[in-house]
CSV table of C-alpha atoms in Angstrom, one decimal:
chain,number,residue,atom,x,y,z
Q,8,MET,CA,0.0,0.4,-0.1
Q,9,ASN,CA,1.4,3.5,-0.5
Q,10,TYR,CA,0.6,5.8,2.6
Q,11,LYS,CA,0.9,9.6,2.2
Q,12,LYS,CA,3.9,10.9,3.4
Q,13,SER,CA,4.0,14.4,4.0
Q,14,PHE,CA,6.8,17.4,5.3
Q,15,TRP,CA,5.9,19.7,8.5
Q,16,MET,CA,9.2,21.2,8.5
Q,17,ASP,CA,11.7,21.6,7.0
Q,18,LYS,CA,14.6,18.8,7.3
Q,19,THR,CA,17.1,21.9,8.1
Q,20,ASP,CA,14.9,23.7,10.5
Q,21,LEU,CA,14.2,19.8,12.1
Q,22,SER,CA,17.9,19.6,12.4
Q,23,GLN,CA,17.8,22.4,15.0
Q,24,ILE,CA,16.3,20.3,17.7
Q,25,ARG,CA,18.3,19.6,20.3
Q,26,THR,CA,17.9,15.2,20.7
Q,27,PHE,CA,17.6,15.3,16.4
Q,28,GLU,CA,20.5,13.5,15.6
Q,29,TYR,CA,20.0,11.1,18.7
Q,30,TRP,CA,16.9,9.9,16.7
Q,31,ASN,CA,17.9,10.0,13.0
Q,32,ASN,CA,20.6,8.3,14.2
Q,33,LYS,CA,20.2,5.4,10.9
Q,34,ASP,CA,23.0,3.1,13.1
Q,35,ILE,CA,21.9,3.5,16.4
Q,36,GLU,CA,18.2,2.9,15.0
Q,37,SER,CA,19.5,-0.3,13.0
Q,38,GLN,CA,20.5,-2.3,16.6
Q,39,LYS,CA,16.7,-1.9,17.5
Q,40,ILE,CA,14.0,-3.8,17.7
Q,41,TRP,CA,12.0,-0.9,16.0
Q,42,SER,CA,13.7,-1.6,13.1
Q,43,ILE,CA,11.9,-4.7,12.2
Q,44,PRO,CA,15.8,-6.5,11.8
Q,45,ASN,CA,15.2,-9.3,9.1
Q,46,ASP,CA,11.3,-8.5,8.7
Q,47,ASP,CA,10.9,-10.7,12.4
Q,48,PHE,CA,7.4,-9.0,12.6
Q,49,GLY,CA,6.8,-11.5,15.5
Q,50,LEU,CA,9.9,-10.7,18.1
Q,51,LEU,CA,8.5,-7.1,16.8
Q,52,GLU,CA,5.3,-7.8,18.0
Q,53,LYS,CA,6.0,-9.5,21.1
Q,54,LYS,CA,8.6,-7.1,22.6
Q,55,PHE,CA,6.2,-4.4,21.8
Q,56,LEU,CA,3.3,-5.9,23.5
Q,57,SER,CA,5.5,-6.5,26.9
Q,58,LYS,CA,5.8,-2.4,27.0
Q,59,GLY,CA,2.0,-2.5,27.5
Q,60,LEU,CA,1.6,0.0,25.8
Q,61,PHE,CA,-1.4,-0.7,24.0
Q,62,GLN,CA,-3.1,-2.0,27.7
Q,63,GLN,CA,-2.8,1.2,28.7
Q,64,PHE,CA,-4.3,2.4,26.1
Q,65,LYS,CA,-7.6,0.2,26.2
Q,66,ALA,CA,-7.6,1.0,30.3
Q,67,LEU,CA,-7.5,4.7,29.8
Q,68,THR,CA,-10.3,4.8,26.9
Q,69,HIS,CA,-12.9,2.1,27.0
Q,70,ASP,CA,-15.2,4.7,27.7
Q,71,ILE,CA,-14.9,6.4,23.7
Q,72,ASN,CA,-15.8,5.1,20.7
Q,73,PHE,CA,-13.8,5.8,18.1
Q,74,SER,CA,-16.0,5.0,14.9
Q,75,GLY,CA,-15.9,8.3,12.4
Q,76,LEU,CA,-13.9,9.7,14.4
Q,77,THR,CA,-10.1,11.9,13.4
Q,78,GLY,CA,-7.3,12.0,15.2
Q,79,ALA,CA,-3.5,12.4,15.6
Q,80,SER,CA,-0.5,10.6,17.7
Q,81,LEU,CA,2.1,12.5,18.0
Q,82,ALA,CA,5.8,11.3,18.1
Q,83,SER,CA,4.1,7.6,17.1
Q,84,GLY,CA,7.6,5.9,16.2
Q,85,ASN,CA,7.1,3.4,13.3
Q,86,CYS,CA,3.1,3.0,14.4
Q,87,ILE,CA,2.7,-0.4,15.7
Q,88,LEU,CA,0.4,1.4,18.7
Q,89,GLU,CA,-1.3,3.1,15.9
Q,90,SER,CA,-1.7,0.0,14.1
Q,91,PHE,CA,-2.8,-2.0,17.1
Q,92,ILE,CA,-5.9,0.9,18.0
Q,93,ILE,CA,-7.2,1.0,14.3
Q,94,HIS,CA,-7.6,-2.9,14.7
Q,95,HIS,CA,-8.5,-2.7,17.9
Q,96,THR,CA,-11.2,-0.1,16.9
Q,97,ASN,CA,-12.0,-2.2,13.5
Q,98,GLN,CA,-10.5,0.2,11.1
Q,99,LYS,CA,-13.6,2.9,12.5
Q,100,ILE,CA,-11.1,5.9,12.7
Q,101,ASP,CA,-11.6,8.0,9.9
Q,102,LYS,CA,-8.1,9.6,10.0
Q,103,LEU,CA,-5.3,9.2,12.1
Q,104,TYR,CA,-2.2,11.8,12.1
Q,105,CYS,CA,1.0,10.3,12.5
Q,106,LEU,CA,3.8,13.2,13.6
Q,107,GLU,CA,7.4,11.9,14.0
Q,108,MET,CA,10.4,13.5,13.6
Q,109,SER,CA,12.7,10.7,12.6
Q,110,GLU,CA,12.1,10.2,8.9
Q,111,HIS,CA,13.2,6.8,8.6
Q,112,ARG,CA,10.9,6.0,11.8
Q,113,ILE,CA,8.0,7.4,10.2
Q,114,HIS,CA,9.1,7.5,6.0
Q,115,HIS,CA,10.4,3.9,6.2
Q,116,TYR,CA,9.4,1.3,9.5
Q,117,ALA,CA,6.3,3.0,9.8
Q,118,PRO,CA,4.7,2.0,6.0
Q,119,LYS,CA,6.0,-1.1,6.5
Q,120,ILE,CA,4.5,-1.9,9.8
Q,121,LEU,CA,1.1,-0.5,8.8
Q,122,HIS,CA,1.5,-2.3,5.4
Q,123,HIS,CA,1.9,-5.5,7.4
Q,124,TYR,CA,-1.5,-5.5,9.9
Q,125,ARG,CA,-3.3,-4.1,6.9
Q,126,ILE,CA,-3.9,-0.7,8.0
Q,127,ASN,CA,-5.8,1.1,4.8
Q,128,SER,CA,-3.6,3.5,3.3
Q,129,ASP,CA,-6.9,6.1,3.4
Q,130,GLN,CA,-6.8,6.0,7.2
Q,131,VAL,CA,-2.9,7.2,7.7
Q,132,GLU,CA,-1.0,10.0,6.6
Q,133,LEU,CA,2.8,10.4,7.8
Q,134,CYS,CA,4.3,13.0,9.0
Q,135,LEU,CA,7.7,14.5,10.0
Q,136,GLY,CA,7.8,17.3,11.7
Q,137,SER,CA,7.7,18.3,15.7
Q,138,PHE,CA,4.7,18.6,17.3
Q,139,TYR,CA,5.5,22.2,18.5
Q,140,GLY,CA,4.1,22.7,15.3
Q,141,LEU,CA,0.4,21.1,13.9
Q,142,ARG,CA,-0.3,22.1,10.7
Q,143,LEU,CA,-3.9,21.1,10.9
Q,144,GLU,CA,-6.9,23.3,11.1
Q,145,ASN,CA,-8.3,25.1,14.5
Q,146,ASN,CA,-11.0,22.7,15.9
Q,147,SER,CA,-10.4,19.9,13.3
Q,148,LEU,CA,-9.0,16.8,16.2
Q,149,ASP,CA,-11.3,14.9,17.6
Q,150,PHE,CA,-8.7,12.9,19.7
Q,151,ILE,CA,-4.4,13.5,20.2
Q,152,LEU,CA,-2.3,10.5,21.5
Q,153,LEU,CA,1.1,10.8,22.8
Q,154,SER,CA,2.7,7.5,23.6
Q,155,GLN,CA,5.9,7.8,25.8
Q,156,ALA,CA,6.5,11.2,24.4
Q,157,PHE,CA,5.0,14.0,26.2
Q,158,HIS,CA,8.2,13.8,28.9
Q,159,HIS,CA,9.7,14.5,25.8
Q,160,ALA,CA,8.4,18.0,25.4
Q,161,ASP,CA,10.5,20.5,27.0
Q,162,ASP,CA,8.4,23.4,26.7
Q,163,PRO,CA,4.8,20.9,27.6
Q,164,ASN,CA,2.6,24.6,27.8
Q,165,LYS,CA,3.8,25.1,24.5
Q,166,LEU,CA,2.7,21.4,23.6
Q,167,LEU,CA,-0.7,21.4,25.0
Q,168,LYS,CA,-1.2,25.0,23.8
Q,169,GLU,CA,-0.6,24.4,20.0
Q,170,ILE,CA,-3.0,21.1,20.6
Q,171,ASN,CA,-5.6,23.2,22.3
Q,172,ARG,CA,-5.8,24.8,19.3
Q,173,VAL,CA,-6.2,21.7,17.0
Q,174,MET,CA,-8.4,19.7,19.5
Q,175,LYS,CA,-12.5,20.2,19.2
Q,176,ASP,CA,-14.4,21.5,22.5
Q,177,GLU,CA,-15.2,17.7,23.4
Q,178,GLY,CA,-12.1,16.2,22.3
Q,179,TYR,CA,-9.7,13.6,23.8
Q,180,ILE,CA,-5.8,13.8,25.1
Q,181,ILE,CA,-4.4,10.5,25.7
Q,182,ILE,CA,-1.6,10.9,27.6
Q,183,ILE,CA,0.1,7.0,27.8
Q,184,GLY,CA,3.5,4.7,28.7
Q,185,GLU,CA,4.7,8.2,31.0
Q,186,HIS,CA,7.6,6.9,33.9
Q,187,TYR,CA,6.1,6.0,37.1
Q,188,PHE,CA,8.7,5.6,39.9
Q,189,LYS,CA,7.9,4.1,43.0
Q,190,PHE,CA,8.3,5.0,46.3
Q,191,ASN,CA,11.2,2.7,47.1
Q,192,ILE,CA,13.3,4.1,44.2
Q,193,VAL,CA,12.0,7.7,45.3
Q,194,ALA,CA,12.6,6.9,48.9
Q,195,LYS,CA,16.3,5.3,47.5
Q,196,ARG,CA,17.3,8.0,45.7
Q,197,SER,CA,16.3,10.3,48.3
Q,198,LEU,CA,18.3,8.7,51.3
Q,199,LYS,CA,21.5,8.8,48.4
Q,200,TYR,CA,21.2,12.1,48.1
Q,201,LEU,CA,20.8,12.8,51.4
Q,202,LEU,CA,24.0,11.0,52.3
Q,203,LYS,CA,25.7,13.1,49.7
Q,204,PHE,CA,24.5,16.7,51.2
Q,205,ILE,CA,26.2,15.3,54.8
Q,206,LEU,CA,28.9,13.8,54.4
Q,207,ASN,CA,29.9,16.7,51.3
Q,208,TYR,CA,30.8,14.6,48.7
Q,209,LYS,CA,32.8,15.8,46.2
Q,210,ASN,CA,31.9,19.4,47.7
Q,211,PHE,CA,28.3,18.6,46.9
Q,212,ARG,CA,27.0,21.6,49.4
Q,213,ASN,CA,28.2,23.7,46.6
Q,214,ASN,CA,25.6,23.7,44.0
Q,215,ASN,CA,22.9,21.5,45.9
Q,216,ASN,CA,20.4,22.5,48.6
Q,217,LEU,CA,19.4,19.7,52.0
Q,218,ILE,CA,16.3,19.5,50.2
Q,219,PRO,CA,16.4,18.0,47.2
Q,220,LYS,CA,13.2,18.6,44.0
Q,221,TRP,CA,12.5,16.7,41.8
Q,222,ILE,CA,15.1,17.1,39.1
Q,223,ASP,CA,17.5,16.2,41.4
Q,224,LEU,CA,16.4,12.9,41.6
Q,225,PHE,CA,15.1,12.3,38.3
Q,226,PRO,CA,17.6,14.6,35.9
Q,227,PRO,CA,16.7,14.8,31.9
Q,228,SER,CA,18.2,12.7,29.5
Q,229,ILE,CA,20.2,15.1,27.6
Q,230,ARG,CA,20.8,13.0,25.1
Q,231,LYS,CA,17.4,11.5,24.2
Q,232,GLY,CA,14.9,14.5,25.6
Q,233,ASP,CA,13.8,12.4,28.2
Q,234,ILE,CA,12.3,14.9,30.9
Q,235,HIS,CA,10.8,13.2,34.4
Q,236,TYR,CA,8.0,15.4,35.4
Q,237,SER,CA,6.3,14.8,38.9
Q,238,LYS,CA,3.2,14.3,39.4
Q,239,TYR,CA,2.5,17.4,40.7
Q,240,GLU,CA,4.3,19.3,37.2
Q,241,TYR,CA,2.1,17.0,35.0
Q,242,ILE,CA,-1.4,17.8,36.9
Q,243,ASN,CA,-0.2,21.5,37.2
Q,244,THR,CA,0.7,21.8,33.6
Q,245,PHE,CA,-2.9,20.9,32.6
Q,246,LYS,CA,-4.3,22.6,35.0
Q,247,THR,CA,-3.1,26.2,33.9
Q,248,GLU,CA,-3.4,25.1,30.3
Q,249,GLY,CA,-7.2,24.5,30.9
Q,250,PHE,CA,-7.1,20.6,30.8
Q,251,SER,CA,-9.0,17.9,33.7
Q,252,SER,CA,-7.3,15.1,34.1
Q,253,LYS,CA,-7.6,11.5,34.9
Q,254,ARG,CA,-5.2,9.3,36.4
Q,255,LYS,CA,-4.4,5.9,35.7
Q,256,ILE,CA,-1.3,3.9,37.5
Q,257,PHE,CA,0.0,1.1,35.9
Q,258,ARG,CA,2.9,-0.6,38.2
Q,259,LYS,CA,3.3,-3.4,36.0
Q,260,TYR,CA,4.8,-1.4,33.4
Q,261,GLU,CA,6.5,1.7,35.7
Q,262,ASN,CA,4.3,3.7,33.5
Q,263,GLN,CA,1.9,6.7,34.5
Q,264,GLY,CA,-0.8,7.9,32.3
Q,265,TYR,CA,-3.6,10.6,32.4
Q,266,LEU,CA,-6.8,11.4,30.1
Q,267,LEU,CA,-7.2,14.9,29.4
Q,268,LYS,CA,-10.7,16.6,28.3
Q,269,LYS,CA,-10.9,21.0,28.3
Q,270,GLU,CA,-12.7,22.1,31.5
Q,271,ASN,CA,-16.1,22.4,31.3
Q,272,ASN,CA,-16.7,19.8,28.9
């Protein structure tokens, strides 16, 4: 099948994104299971299902009827989750825009996976670009999916403002695959931080306070762009941008998810 490929951002502009080099490094990507080595779709599917993302999606959206809806998946990767979702909804989703900043993921791997799962070519559009700039009309989407994506937003308020622009008043934002740290992990890191402060390990006190911030315990990954937001940061950011949120923890996968709606809707 021939899937429509779009360019929502010039490659030169896209390359200015801080994490562009990592996510567009074909040598690194070719070593990952997501590149479908040896076209082993069975192994790919097994690895994907072990991540629990499809299970998280179903748990958060079991009351939503996707029939005839138009949506977008931001930072969609190779579109295996999107393939499962379209199948899960019995091919009733009208249109799904899949946006990704990795060209080989969205324009090379994604078509192979969509074809493998027999997804109709008129149901999806594969878009290369940034989720800060959605080339869509105002109030045009019924739902937006961010799977393992929201924590890559270094400006989450800007992202939610852009989402708010394109989403209908009654629409949904589905956020899954976000990092969740169990109490014992938080406690262990807090204790380690406190010991460094008490012992003044490598002049630790010079640049740190006695009481750590969340970012001190869970610093971001500069190379990959992973940012570990706290529960307060998630909920406060959602509320600031005018969204109500429902949170669900998936301890088995060490993930959390959120279902957002515009407030008063």
